[in-house]
Amino acid sequence: MNLTIFLLALFDGISYAALVFIVALGLTLIFGVMRILNVAHGSLYAIGAYATVSLTGFFLALGFAPVFAFPLMLVSAVLVGVLLGGPIEWLLLRRIYDKPEVLQLLVTFAVFMILEDVQRLVWGTQPYFRASALQALGNVTLFGVTYTVYQLILLPLVAIGLLFGLRFFLRHTVIGKLILATTEDREAAQSIGIDADRVFLFTFVVGAVLAGLGGALASPTTSILPGMGADMIVLSFAVVATAGLGQIGGAAIAALMIGLGRSFAVYVWPEVAVLVPYLIMVLVLLVRPEGLFGSPVARKI
């Protein structure tokens, strides 16, 4: 492998890892606080991408500059979180918190299937692509390799900012401390006056916003088409399982491992590139069933 190929694989891996981490961060937050594996997270990611492409196309047609695509990404993510995440938690998930984990998984899977059909109903089956944000930032040349500023610099910076921003929020704000208290012991938190239902609603909306933001950020770099949500939720689960369920910091390292592993496989051994993320997950779980940063938990039998 020459230096050019190595750098391309490295840049691709970092960019891909940043994107997967943003989506996995929302999944990790929801599980860490609510103890629900939200399969519908993948559909929220896809709808975030579709919404961004639609809003960007609409405003560019009105004569707005391509740079306006960036605030529209945030708008799309917030819309996904508030208009979809909020009602899903309030009307559906709130009724099954005390139910068996299998039922919770089936319910979120049902929501995923419904939202997949909604995407086809609203946007059809034709692929969408709009690279306005990608083109607005241009390219940068490092060590003789030309790469987009959007993928090489913006995506990693957003991922790092979200990682440290979320950790700061949970540890140093009142709302964050309420979330942590509810996570540790819901009954004790309620006994001292914390409204656990509001905490769960807020947490799920934030997680849904992160899923939508991941889709919004992905929209300039790939074709938006049916099935993209399923691909991303499987990869996000691989990141979460590799790191350990509920491990926010560990998810960043796991995403980097999986992103770089997949990227280098594309250039070196493309036939197995699709399998690499899951091979990494399996190898980690064989050695540490609780994940890289998880800890064994006693269970009642």
mmCIF file of C-alpha atoms in Angstrom, residues 70 184 227 289:
data_model
loop_
_atom_site.group_PDB
_atom_site.id
_atom_site.type_symbol
_atom_site.label_atom_id
_atom_site.label_comp_id
_atom_site.label_asym_id
_atom_site.label_seq_id
_atom_site.Cartn_x
_atom_site.Cartn_y
_atom_site.Cartn_z
ATOM 1 C CA PHE A 70 -25.721 24.124 7.108
ATOM 2 C CA GLU A 184 -28.915 5.435 38.492
ATOM 3 C CA GLY A 227 -32.831 1.081 3.068
ATOM 4 C CA PRO A 289 -18.909 -10.001 26.322
#
